[in-house]
Amino acid sequence: MDWQALWLSVKLSCFTVVFLIPLAILVGRGLAYFQFRGKSWVEALILVPLVLPPTVIGYYLLVGLGNQSIIGQYVEQMFGQQLVFHFSGLVIASILVNIPFAVQPIQRAYETIPIDIRDAAACCGMSRLRIFMKIELPMVWPGVLTALVLCFSHVLGEFGVVLMLGGNIAGETKTISIAIYDSVQAFDFDSAGMMSLVLLLFAVSALALTTSMSRRLGGHNGATQR
Amino acid sequence: MAPRSADLTCHINQASPIPLVANFTCKAGEVLAVVGPSGGGKTTLLRMIAGLATPKHGHIKCGDAMWFDANSSLSLTPQQRHIGYMPQHFGLFPHLSALENVIAGLDHVPKAIRKQRALDWLERVNLHGLPDRLPTQLSGGQRQRVALARALAREPSILLLDEPFSAVDRETRERLYIELARLKLQLSIPVIMVTHDIHEALLLADKMMLISQGKMLQQGKPFEVLSHPNDEAVARQMGLRNIFDGQVVEQDATRNMTWFTLGDKLIVSDSSPHVSQGQAIRWVIPNQGIRFNAISSGRLCKSLNKLDVLIESVLVMGESSRVIASIIGIGSVINADVPTHLVDKLGLQVGMQTTIALKSEQIHILNASS
């Protein structure tokens, strides 16, 4: 069991959800509430990571964030650190790859809030912040939790993009999925089996939780009022 | 803060995205019913007054306070307008109890007194002993009352009700009519109620405004609109079915009478609209202007407007029956809702020939539809 790789994966998942979930709430809310020209294109763009092979995403990120790119050069100049083959690069890659997993459940959750409730909240005199905190968040939390669990578990099991962008540097970019791959390559099936079991148990638990949350969301937002 | 008594003036004019033209004033203490078919722009109008949607042109004013003015790009938020709004499906916050829902509308009062104030409002709408229940644990009527309590607890400058009775069963609706009628007497603010039900408007409103496809067709006192629809579109929207063609024969303005023909029959109306001799007209008679007189009963109508009819169908619908009869010699069909006990008493049945009388004071000559 490669504890260092497991810890790195957990750390990467935590960083990803901390940055991604607030962003996804903003984007999901905006997509659920507002109609604008080009909305379908934005939604399609958000879903792209779901259909592209991880190696393709990894390739574009490698080219886009590498030290030959404008972003890569700028970051290296500013912070003296390159993004590729570094943990920070993995965080950026994980955020980008997991956008659909974060935005979709939150957008769906926002879409279930009846317009009557939004109107009533505004007419009750509540400020936007208060509506968000007191009305919207308690109503969309199953969606937020689903997004959080999906992203966390997906980052934990991410392989292709991580390998393309981060390589396999122990303690820096070697995540648990890469450690499993390494173990299999080295015929260490005991380690590989143990790590795989950890990921499997986590994935099943996460899916059970998200399914339960989705069901709860179905009857949560006053659907019976309609 | 006590409810402020100020009239609401609304002038809205837009062609897109939803065409809507509305010009009206709703006085403090007055209930204005906005009536029209679904998709006619009623809810959009209400949302514009609430500040939830923005009209393209016009202005909305409550007393001296300008809420919206397209010319000066002024548009107050719903929060700033301080309104009470009850959406069609009540808009109760599903995760909050009945009490917490009402408290949500009490941001304008000190925190310490919010709970007691909310309990008082729940009491006022006759919702006793249920403050801790979630909306899903309440019946339709109870939810409606919580929503009403929340809207009124805000001590609003105007109360907006969107189809307030559409989501409750008939029995509850009847009870709520009485409660709203009682509440109306205590309110000194403009109340605007959107409904598609003419009956509700006649029952509860001081004034009604008919709206269809975004156009304001007519406004006035409900029974005035019912008895004097401006044109055929209004008459049809008011549910009047007996609309006929006629030709003016004579008019006596001093006696306020107009004679016209229906086929070869002469009909008189106790009105003298601006029509000329020989002019083709459309005229209408509401249900209450039609009297059935069974020949078998031996009683004769005293009215001038007597027509022989052949009953084609009698459809019993509970306490009322729909009688459809063709006018003999003319062919036009007349529809009348007659109390079922009267149908039995007069022995009205399919195939029977009888006489009907049209009350001359109820006959209304329509303006040509625009």
Coordinates of C-alpha atoms in Angstrom, one line a residue:
Chain A
M1 CA 0.0 0.0 0.0
D2 CA 1.5 3.3 -1.1
W3 CA 0.3 5.6 1.7
Q4 CA 2.2 8.6 0.2
A5 CA 0.3 8.2 -3.1
L6 CA -3.0 7.8 -1.2
W7 CA -2.3 10.9 0.8
L8 CA -1.4 12.9 -2.3
S9 CA -4.6 11.7 -4.0
V10 CA -6.7 12.8 -1.0
K11 CA -4.9 16.1 -0.9
L12 CA -5.5 16.6 -4.6
S13 CA -9.2 15.8 -4.2
C14 CA -9.5 18.2 -1.3
F15 CA -7.8 21.1 -3.2
T16 CA -10.0 20.4 -6.3
V17 CA -13.3 20.5 -4.5
V18 CA -12.4 23.5 -2.4
F19 CA -11.7 25.5 -5.5
L20 CA -14.2 23.9 -7.8
I21 CA -17.4 23.7 -5.8
P22 CA -17.9 27.4 -5.1
L23 CA -17.2 28.1 -8.8
A24 CA -19.6 25.4 -9.8
I25 CA -22.3 26.9 -7.6
L26 CA -21.9 30.2 -9.3
V27 CA -21.9 28.6 -12.8
G28 CA -24.7 26.1 -12.1
R29 CA -26.9 28.8 -10.6
G30 CA -26.3 31.1 -13.6
L31 CA -27.1 28.4 -16.1
A32 CA -30.2 27.3 -14.2
Y33 CA -31.6 30.8 -13.8
F34 CA -30.6 32.8 -16.8
Q35 CA -31.3 32.5 -20.5
F36 CA -28.7 34.0 -22.8
R37 CA -27.4 33.7 -26.3
G38 CA -24.9 31.0 -26.6
K39 CA -26.0 29.1 -23.5
S40 CA -26.1 25.8 -25.3
W41 CA -22.5 26.3 -26.4
V42 CA -21.4 27.1 -22.8
E43 CA -23.2 24.0 -21.6
A44 CA -21.6 21.9 -24.3
L45 CA -18.2 23.3 -23.5
I46 CA -18.7 22.3 -19.8
L47 CA -19.5 18.8 -20.9
V48 CA -16.5 18.4 -23.2
P49 CA -14.3 16.7 -20.5
L50 CA -16.9 13.9 -20.3
V51 CA -16.5 12.9 -23.9
L52 CA -12.9 13.6 -24.6
P53 CA -10.3 10.8 -23.8
P54 CA -8.2 11.8 -20.8
T55 CA -5.1 11.6 -22.8
V56 CA -6.4 14.2 -25.2
I57 CA -7.3 16.6 -22.4
G58 CA -3.9 15.8 -20.8
Y59 CA -2.2 16.6 -24.1
Y60 CA -3.9 20.0 -24.4
L61 CA -3.2 20.8 -20.8
L62 CA 0.4 19.9 -21.3
V63 CA 0.7 22.1 -24.3
G64 CA -1.5 24.9 -22.7
L65 CA 0.2 25.0 -19.3
G66 CA 3.8 23.8 -20.3
N67 CA 6.7 26.2 -20.1
Q68 CA 6.5 26.9 -23.8
S69 CA 3.0 28.3 -23.3
I70 CA 2.1 31.9 -22.3
I71 CA 0.4 30.7 -19.1
G72 CA 3.3 28.4 -18.2
Q73 CA 5.8 31.1 -18.8
Y74 CA 3.8 33.7 -16.9
V75 CA 3.4 31.4 -13.9
E76 CA 7.1 30.5 -13.9
Q77 CA 8.1 34.1 -14.1
M78 CA 5.7 35.1 -11.3
F79 CA 6.2 32.2 -8.9
G80 CA 9.4 30.6 -10.1
Q81 CA 7.6 27.3 -10.5
Q82 CA 6.4 25.5 -13.6
L83 CA 2.9 24.1 -13.6
V84 CA 3.5 20.8 -15.4
F85 CA 5.0 17.9 -13.4
H86 CA 4.0 19.8 -10.3
F87 CA 1.1 19.4 -7.8
S88 CA -0.3 22.9 -8.7
G89 CA -0.6 21.8 -12.3
L90 CA -2.5 18.7 -11.2
V91 CA -4.9 20.8 -9.2
I92 CA -5.6 23.0 -12.2
A93 CA -6.0 20.0 -14.4
S94 CA -8.3 18.3 -11.9
I95 CA -10.5 21.4 -11.7
L96 CA -10.9 21.6 -15.5
V97 CA -11.5 17.9 -15.9
N98 CA -14.1 17.8 -13.1
I99 CA -16.1 20.9 -14.2
P100 CA -19.0 18.7 -15.6
F101 CA -19.1 16.6 -12.5
A102 CA -19.4 19.6 -10.3
V103 CA -21.6 21.9 -12.4
Q104 CA -24.2 19.4 -13.7
P105 CA -25.7 18.2 -10.3
I106 CA -25.7 21.8 -9.0
Q107 CA -27.4 23.1 -12.1
R108 CA -30.0 20.4 -11.9
A109 CA -30.6 21.1 -8.2
Y110 CA -31.1 24.8 -9.0
E111 CA -33.5 24.0 -11.8
T112 CA -35.7 22.2 -9.3
I113 CA -36.3 25.4 -7.3
P114 CA -39.7 26.6 -8.5
I115 CA -39.8 30.1 -9.8
D116 CA -42.6 30.8 -7.3
I117 CA -40.2 30.3 -4.5
R118 CA -37.5 32.5 -6.0
D119 CA -40.2 35.2 -6.5
A120 CA -41.6 34.8 -3.0
A121 CA -38.1 35.1 -1.5
A122 CA -37.4 38.4 -3.3
C123 CA -40.9 39.7 -2.4
C124 CA -40.3 38.8 1.3
G125 CA -37.7 41.5 1.3
M126 CA -34.7 39.2 1.6
S127 CA -31.3 40.4 0.3
R128 CA -29.7 38.4 -2.5
L129 CA -27.1 37.0 0.0
R130 CA -29.8 36.0 2.4
I131 CA -31.9 34.4 -0.3
F132 CA -28.7 32.4 -1.3
M133 CA -27.9 31.4 2.3
K134 CA -31.4 30.8 3.7
I135 CA -33.4 29.6 0.8
E136 CA -31.2 28.4 -2.1
L137 CA -28.4 26.6 -0.3
P138 CA -30.7 24.6 1.9
M139 CA -32.7 23.6 -1.2
V140 CA -29.7 22.7 -3.4
W141 CA -27.5 21.1 -0.8
P142 CA -28.1 17.5 -2.0
G143 CA -26.9 18.7 -5.5
V144 CA -23.9 20.4 -3.9
L145 CA -23.1 17.3 -1.9
T146 CA -23.5 15.1 -5.0
A147 CA -21.1 17.3 -6.9
L148 CA -18.6 17.3 -4.0
V149 CA -18.7 13.5 -3.7
L150 CA -18.5 12.9 -7.5
C151 CA -15.6 15.3 -7.9
F152 CA -13.7 13.9 -4.9
S153 CA -14.0 10.3 -6.0
H154 CA -13.3 11.2 -9.6
V155 CA -10.1 13.0 -8.7
L156 CA -9.1 10.1 -6.5
G157 CA -9.3 7.8 -9.4
E158 CA -8.0 10.1 -12.1
F159 CA -5.3 8.5 -14.2
G160 CA -4.8 9.7 -17.8
V161 CA -4.7 13.4 -17.3
V162 CA -2.6 13.1 -14.2
L163 CA -0.1 10.9 -15.9
M164 CA 0.1 13.2 -19.0
L165 CA 0.5 16.4 -17.1
G166 CA 2.2 15.3 -13.9
G167 CA 4.2 12.3 -14.8
N168 CA 5.1 10.0 -12.0
I169 CA 7.0 11.9 -9.4
A170 CA 6.7 10.3 -5.9
G171 CA 5.3 12.8 -3.3
E172 CA 4.6 15.4 -6.0
T173 CA 2.4 13.9 -8.8
K174 CA 2.2 10.2 -8.1
T175 CA -1.4 9.6 -7.2
I176 CA -2.9 6.3 -6.0
S177 CA -4.1 5.3 -9.5
I178 CA -0.6 5.8 -10.8
A179 CA 0.7 3.8 -7.9
I180 CA -1.7 1.0 -8.8
Y181 CA -0.4 1.0 -12.3
D182 CA 3.2 1.0 -11.0
S183 CA 2.5 -1.9 -8.7
V184 CA 1.0 -4.0 -11.5
Q185 CA 4.0 -3.2 -13.7
A186 CA 6.2 -4.4 -10.9
F187 CA 4.0 -7.6 -10.4
D188 CA 3.2 -6.4 -6.9
F189 CA -0.4 -7.6 -7.0
D190 CA -0.9 -7.5 -3.3
S191 CA -0.4 -3.7 -3.1
A192 CA -2.3 -3.1 -6.3
G193 CA -5.2 -5.2 -5.0
M194 CA -5.3 -3.4 -1.7
M195 CA -5.2 0.1 -3.3
S196 CA -7.8 -1.0 -5.9
L197 CA -10.0 -2.2 -3.1
V198 CA -9.8 1.1 -1.3
L199 CA -10.8 3.0 -4.5
L200 CA -13.6 0.5 -5.2
L201 CA -15.1 0.8 -1.7
F202 CA -14.8 4.5 -1.9
A203 CA -16.4 4.6 -5.3
V204 CA -19.4 2.4 -4.3
S205 CA -20.0 4.3 -1.1
A206 CA -19.8 7.6 -3.0
L207 CA -22.3 6.4 -5.7
A208 CA -24.7 5.1 -3.0
L209 CA -24.5 8.4 -1.3
T210 CA -25.1 10.4 -4.5
T211 CA -28.0 8.2 -5.5
S212 CA -29.6 8.7 -2.2
M213 CA -29.0 12.4 -2.4
S214 CA -30.6 12.6 -5.9
R215 CA -33.7 10.7 -4.6
R216 CA -33.9 13.1 -1.7
L217 CA -33.6 16.1 -4.0
G218 CA -36.5 14.8 -6.1
G219 CA -39.0 15.2 -3.3
H220 CA -37.2 18.0 -1.4
N221 CA -38.0 21.1 -3.4
G222 CA -41.7 21.3 -2.9
A223 CA -42.4 19.1 -6.0
T224 CA -45.6 18.1 -4.2
Q225 CA -46.7 21.7 -4.3
R226 CA -46.9 21.7 -8.0
Chain B
M1 CA -44.6 49.9 10.1
A2 CA -48.3 50.2 9.4
P3 CA -49.7 49.4 5.9
R4 CA -49.5 52.5 3.8
S5 CA -52.7 53.5 2.0
A6 CA -51.8 54.6 -1.5
D7 CA -53.3 54.0 -4.9
L8 CA -51.4 52.0 -7.5
T9 CA -51.1 53.5 -11.0
C10 CA -49.8 51.3 -13.8
H11 CA -49.1 52.2 -17.4
I12 CA -47.3 49.4 -19.2
N13 CA -46.7 49.1 -22.9
Q14 CA -44.5 46.6 -24.6
A15 CA -44.5 44.7 -27.8
S16 CA -41.9 42.1 -26.9
P17 CA -40.9 39.6 -25.5
I18 CA -44.5 39.2 -24.4
P19 CA -46.9 41.8 -25.8
L20 CA -48.6 43.7 -23.0
V21 CA -50.6 46.9 -22.8
A22 CA -52.2 47.8 -19.5
N23 CA -53.3 51.1 -18.1
F24 CA -55.2 51.2 -14.8
T25 CA -55.4 52.5 -11.3
C26 CA -56.1 50.4 -8.3
K27 CA -57.2 52.4 -5.3
A28 CA -56.3 51.7 -1.7
G29 CA -58.8 49.3 -0.2
E30 CA -59.9 48.2 -3.6
V31 CA -59.7 44.6 -5.0
L32 CA -58.9 44.6 -8.7
A33 CA -59.4 41.3 -10.5
V34 CA -57.2 40.8 -13.6
V35 CA -59.2 38.3 -15.6
G36 CA -58.2 36.5 -18.7
P37 CA -57.3 33.2 -20.3
S38 CA -54.0 31.4 -19.7
G39 CA -51.1 32.9 -21.5
G40 CA -52.9 36.3 -21.8
G41 CA -50.2 38.2 -19.8
K42 CA -51.9 38.3 -16.4
T43 CA -49.0 36.8 -14.4
T44 CA -46.5 38.8 -16.4
L45 CA -48.4 42.0 -15.4
L46 CA -48.3 40.9 -11.8
R47 CA -44.6 40.2 -11.9
M48 CA -43.9 43.6 -13.5
I49 CA -45.8 45.3 -10.6
A50 CA -43.8 43.2 -8.1
G51 CA -40.5 44.2 -9.8
L52 CA -39.8 40.6 -10.8
A53 CA -40.0 41.5 -14.5
T54 CA -39.2 44.8 -16.3
P55 CA -41.5 46.3 -18.8
K56 CA -40.1 47.9 -21.9
H57 CA -42.1 51.2 -21.6
G58 CA -44.3 52.9 -19.1
H59 CA -44.4 53.6 -15.5
I60 CA -45.6 52.1 -12.2
K61 CA -46.4 54.3 -9.3
C62 CA -47.6 53.6 -5.8
G63 CA -48.9 56.8 -4.2
D64 CA -46.1 59.3 -4.6
A65 CA -43.4 56.7 -4.9
M66 CA -42.3 55.9 -8.4
W67 CA -41.5 52.2 -8.7
F68 CA -40.7 52.0 -12.3
D69 CA -40.2 54.6 -15.0
A70 CA -38.8 53.5 -18.4
N71 CA -38.0 57.1 -19.3
S72 CA -35.6 57.7 -16.4
S73 CA -34.5 54.0 -16.3
L74 CA -35.8 53.8 -12.7
S75 CA -36.7 50.3 -11.5
L76 CA -37.0 49.5 -7.8
T77 CA -36.3 45.9 -6.8
P78 CA -39.1 43.8 -5.3
Q79 CA -37.3 44.3 -1.9
Q80 CA -37.6 48.1 -2.3
R81 CA -41.2 48.0 -3.4
H82 CA -42.3 46.4 -0.1
I83 CA -45.1 44.3 -1.5
G84 CA -47.0 41.3 -0.4
Y85 CA -47.0 38.7 -3.2
M86 CA -48.7 35.3 -3.2
P87 CA -47.6 33.3 -6.2
Q88 CA -49.9 30.8 -7.9
H89 CA -48.3 27.8 -6.1
F90 CA -47.8 29.8 -3.0
G91 CA -44.0 29.8 -3.1
L92 CA -43.6 28.4 0.4
F93 CA -40.1 27.6 1.4
P94 CA -40.2 23.8 1.7
H95 CA -37.5 23.4 4.2
L96 CA -39.0 26.0 6.6
S97 CA -42.0 25.5 8.9
A98 CA -45.2 27.5 8.6
L99 CA -44.0 29.8 11.3
E100 CA -40.5 30.2 9.8
N101 CA -42.1 30.9 6.4
V102 CA -44.1 33.8 7.9
I103 CA -41.0 35.0 9.8
A104 CA -39.2 35.2 6.5
G105 CA -41.5 38.0 5.5
L106 CA -40.8 40.0 8.7
D107 CA -37.3 41.3 8.0
H108 CA -38.6 44.9 8.5
V109 CA -39.4 44.4 12.2
P110 CA -37.0 43.9 15.1
K111 CA -35.9 40.3 15.5
A112 CA -37.2 40.1 19.1
I113 CA -40.8 40.5 18.0
R114 CA -40.8 38.5 14.8
K115 CA -41.9 35.2 16.2
Q116 CA -44.9 36.7 18.1
R117 CA -45.8 38.8 15.1
A118 CA -45.7 35.7 12.9
L119 CA -47.9 33.7 15.3
D120 CA -50.4 36.6 15.4
W121 CA -50.6 36.5 11.6
L122 CA -51.1 32.7 11.5
E123 CA -53.9 33.2 14.0
R124 CA -55.4 36.0 11.9
V125 CA -55.7 33.7 8.9
N126 CA -57.2 31.0 11.1
L127 CA -54.3 28.7 11.1
H128 CA -54.1 27.5 14.7
G129 CA -51.8 25.0 16.2
L130 CA -49.8 24.3 13.0
P131 CA -46.8 26.6 13.2
D132 CA -44.2 23.8 13.3
R133 CA -45.5 21.9 10.3
L134 CA -43.6 21.9 7.0
P135 CA -45.5 23.0 3.9
T136 CA -45.6 19.3 2.7
Q137 CA -47.4 18.5 5.9
L138 CA -50.1 21.0 5.3
S139 CA -53.2 20.8 3.1
G140 CA -53.7 23.0 0.0
G141 CA -55.9 25.4 1.9
Q142 CA -53.5 25.6 4.9
R143 CA -50.6 26.3 2.6
Q144 CA -52.6 29.1 0.9
R145 CA -53.2 30.6 4.3
V146 CA -49.5 30.4 5.3
A147 CA -48.6 32.2 2.0
L148 CA -51.3 34.8 2.7
A149 CA -50.1 35.3 6.3
R150 CA -46.5 35.7 5.0
A151 CA -47.5 38.2 2.3
L152 CA -49.6 40.3 4.8
A153 CA -47.1 40.0 7.7
R154 CA -44.8 42.2 5.5
E155 CA -47.4 45.0 6.0
P156 CA -47.1 45.7 2.3
S157 CA -48.1 48.7 0.4
I158 CA -49.9 46.5 -2.1
L159 CA -51.0 42.9 -2.1
L160 CA -50.6 40.8 -5.3
L161 CA -52.4 37.5 -5.5
D162 CA -51.7 35.2 -8.5
E163 CA -54.5 32.7 -9.0
P164 CA -55.0 32.4 -5.2
F165 CA -57.6 29.7 -5.4
S166 CA -56.4 27.5 -8.3
A167 CA -54.4 25.0 -6.2
V168 CA -57.1 24.2 -3.7
D169 CA -60.2 21.9 -3.8
R170 CA -63.6 23.3 -4.4
E171 CA -64.8 23.0 -0.8
T172 CA -61.6 24.8 0.5
R173 CA -62.0 27.4 -2.2
E174 CA -65.5 28.2 -1.1
R175 CA -64.3 28.7 2.5
L176 CA -61.4 30.8 1.4
Y177 CA -63.6 33.1 -0.6
I178 CA -65.4 34.0 2.6
E179 CA -62.2 34.5 4.4
L180 CA -60.7 36.7 1.7
A181 CA -64.0 38.7 1.5
R182 CA -63.7 39.2 5.3
L183 CA -60.1 40.1 5.1
K184 CA -60.8 42.6 2.3
L185 CA -62.8 44.7 4.7
Q186 CA -59.8 45.0 7.0
L187 CA -57.2 45.9 4.3
S188 CA -56.6 49.5 3.3
I189 CA -54.1 48.8 0.5
P190 CA -54.7 48.0 -3.2
V191 CA -55.2 44.3 -3.8
I192 CA -54.6 42.9 -7.3
M193 CA -55.8 39.4 -7.9
V194 CA -55.1 37.5 -11.1
T195 CA -57.6 34.9 -12.0
H196 CA -59.1 33.1 -15.0
D197 CA -62.3 32.5 -13.1
I198 CA -65.0 35.1 -13.8
H199 CA -67.0 33.8 -10.9
E200 CA -64.1 34.7 -8.5
A201 CA -63.9 38.1 -9.9
L202 CA -67.6 38.7 -9.6
L203 CA -67.5 37.4 -6.0
L204 CA -64.5 39.2 -4.6
A205 CA -63.5 42.1 -6.8
D206 CA -64.5 45.8 -6.6
K207 CA -63.2 46.3 -10.1
M208 CA -62.2 43.9 -12.8
M209 CA -59.9 44.2 -15.8
L210 CA -60.2 41.8 -18.7
I211 CA -57.0 41.0 -20.5
S212 CA -56.4 38.8 -23.5
Q213 CA -53.3 38.2 -25.6
G214 CA -51.6 41.1 -23.7
K215 CA -54.3 43.6 -24.5
M216 CA -56.6 45.2 -22.0
L217 CA -60.1 44.6 -23.3
Q218 CA -62.3 46.4 -20.7
Q219 CA -62.2 47.5 -17.1
G220 CA -65.0 48.5 -14.7
K221 CA -67.2 47.2 -11.9
P222 CA -67.6 43.4 -12.4
F223 CA -71.3 43.3 -12.9
E224 CA -71.1 46.3 -15.2
V225 CA -68.6 44.5 -17.3
L226 CA -70.8 41.4 -17.3
S227 CA -73.9 43.3 -18.3
H228 CA -72.3 45.8 -20.6
P229 CA -69.4 44.1 -22.4
N230 CA -67.7 46.5 -24.8
D231 CA -67.6 44.1 -27.7
E232 CA -68.0 40.5 -28.6
A233 CA -64.5 39.5 -27.5
V234 CA -65.3 40.8 -24.0
A235 CA -68.7 39.1 -24.0
R236 CA -67.2 35.8 -25.0
Q237 CA -64.5 36.1 -22.3
M238 CA -67.2 36.8 -19.7
G239 CA -68.7 33.5 -20.7
L240 CA -71.7 34.9 -22.4
R241 CA -72.9 32.5 -25.0
N242 CA -76.0 34.1 -26.4
I243 CA -74.7 36.5 -29.0
F244 CA -76.8 37.2 -32.1
D245 CA -77.0 39.3 -35.2
G246 CA -79.7 41.9 -35.6
Q247 CA -80.7 44.9 -37.7
V248 CA -81.7 48.2 -36.1
V249 CA -85.3 49.2 -36.9
E250 CA -85.8 52.2 -34.7
Q251 CA -84.3 54.0 -31.8
D252 CA -86.0 56.3 -29.3
A253 CA -83.3 58.0 -27.3
T254 CA -85.7 59.9 -25.1
R255 CA -87.2 56.6 -23.9
N256 CA -83.8 54.9 -24.0
M257 CA -85.1 52.2 -26.3
T258 CA -83.8 50.5 -29.4
W259 CA -85.8 48.1 -31.6
F260 CA -84.1 45.7 -33.9
T261 CA -84.9 42.5 -35.7
L262 CA -83.8 38.9 -35.0
G263 CA -84.8 37.1 -38.2
D264 CA -88.4 38.2 -38.6
K265 CA -88.9 38.9 -34.9
L266 CA -88.8 42.3 -33.4
I267 CA -86.7 42.7 -30.2
V268 CA -86.5 45.7 -28.0
S269 CA -83.6 46.7 -25.8
D270 CA -83.7 49.2 -23.0
S271 CA -80.7 51.0 -24.2
S272 CA -79.8 53.6 -26.8
P273 CA -76.3 53.1 -28.0
H274 CA -75.0 55.1 -31.0
V275 CA -76.5 53.1 -33.9
S276 CA -78.4 54.1 -36.9
Q277 CA -81.5 52.8 -38.6
G278 CA -80.8 49.8 -40.8
Q279 CA -77.4 49.1 -39.2
A280 CA -76.3 45.5 -38.7
I281 CA -75.5 44.9 -35.1
R282 CA -74.4 42.1 -32.7
W283 CA -76.2 41.9 -29.4
V284 CA -76.0 39.8 -26.3
I285 CA -78.2 38.6 -23.5
P286 CA -76.8 37.2 -20.3
N287 CA -78.3 34.1 -18.7
Q288 CA -80.2 36.0 -16.1
G289 CA -82.1 37.9 -18.9
I290 CA -83.7 34.7 -20.2
R291 CA -87.0 33.5 -18.8
F292 CA -88.6 30.1 -19.7
N293 CA -92.3 29.9 -19.7
A294 CA -93.8 26.5 -20.2
I295 CA -97.0 26.5 -22.2
S296 CA -98.2 23.7 -20.1
S297 CA -98.1 25.9 -17.0
G298 CA -100.5 28.3 -18.7
R299 CA -98.5 31.3 -17.5
L300 CA -97.6 33.9 -20.1
C301 CA -94.6 36.1 -20.3
K302 CA -95.3 39.8 -19.9
S303 CA -92.1 40.7 -21.8
L304 CA -92.2 42.2 -25.2
N305 CA -89.4 39.9 -26.4
K306 CA -91.2 36.6 -26.6
L307 CA -89.7 33.8 -28.7
D308 CA -90.9 30.3 -29.5
V309 CA -88.3 27.7 -29.0
L310 CA -87.8 24.0 -29.5
I311 CA -85.7 22.4 -26.7
E312 CA -82.9 20.4 -28.2
S313 CA -81.1 19.2 -25.1
V314 CA -81.3 19.4 -21.4
L315 CA -78.1 18.6 -19.6
V316 CA -78.4 18.2 -15.8
M317 CA -75.3 19.5 -14.1
G318 CA -76.1 19.2 -10.4
E319 CA -78.1 22.1 -9.1
S320 CA -78.1 23.7 -12.5
S321 CA -79.1 22.4 -16.0
R322 CA -78.0 23.6 -19.4
V323 CA -80.9 24.0 -21.7
I324 CA -80.1 24.3 -25.4
A325 CA -83.0 25.4 -27.6
S326 CA -83.4 26.5 -31.2
I327 CA -85.5 29.6 -31.9
I328 CA -88.4 28.5 -34.1
G329 CA -88.5 30.2 -37.5
I330 CA -85.0 31.7 -37.1
G331 CA -82.8 28.7 -36.4
S332 CA -80.4 30.4 -33.9
V333 CA -79.6 28.5 -30.8
I334 CA -80.0 29.8 -27.3
N335 CA -78.1 28.5 -24.3
A336 CA -79.5 28.9 -20.8
D337 CA -78.5 27.7 -17.4
V338 CA -81.7 27.0 -15.6
P339 CA -81.9 25.8 -11.9
T340 CA -82.7 22.1 -12.1
H341 CA -85.7 22.4 -9.8
L342 CA -87.2 24.8 -12.3
V343 CA -86.5 22.5 -15.2
D344 CA -88.5 19.9 -13.3
K345 CA -91.2 22.3 -12.3
L346 CA -91.7 23.6 -15.8
G347 CA -91.3 20.1 -17.3
L348 CA -88.6 21.2 -19.7
Q349 CA -87.6 18.3 -21.8
V350 CA -86.1 17.5 -25.2
G351 CA -88.5 18.0 -28.1
M352 CA -90.7 20.3 -26.2
Q353 CA -91.9 23.6 -27.7
T354 CA -92.1 26.5 -25.3
T355 CA -91.8 30.2 -25.1
I356 CA -88.9 32.2 -23.7
A357 CA -88.9 35.8 -22.8
L358 CA -85.8 38.0 -23.1
K359 CA -85.7 40.8 -20.6
S360 CA -85.3 44.1 -22.5
E361 CA -83.2 45.7 -19.8
Q362 CA -80.7 42.8 -20.0
I363 CA -80.2 43.0 -23.8
H364 CA -77.0 44.7 -24.6
I365 CA -76.0 45.9 -28.1
L366 CA -72.3 45.3 -28.7
N367 CA -69.8 47.7 -30.2
A368 CA -68.1 46.3 -33.3
S369 CA -65.0 44.4 -32.2
S370 CA -61.7 46.3 -32.9

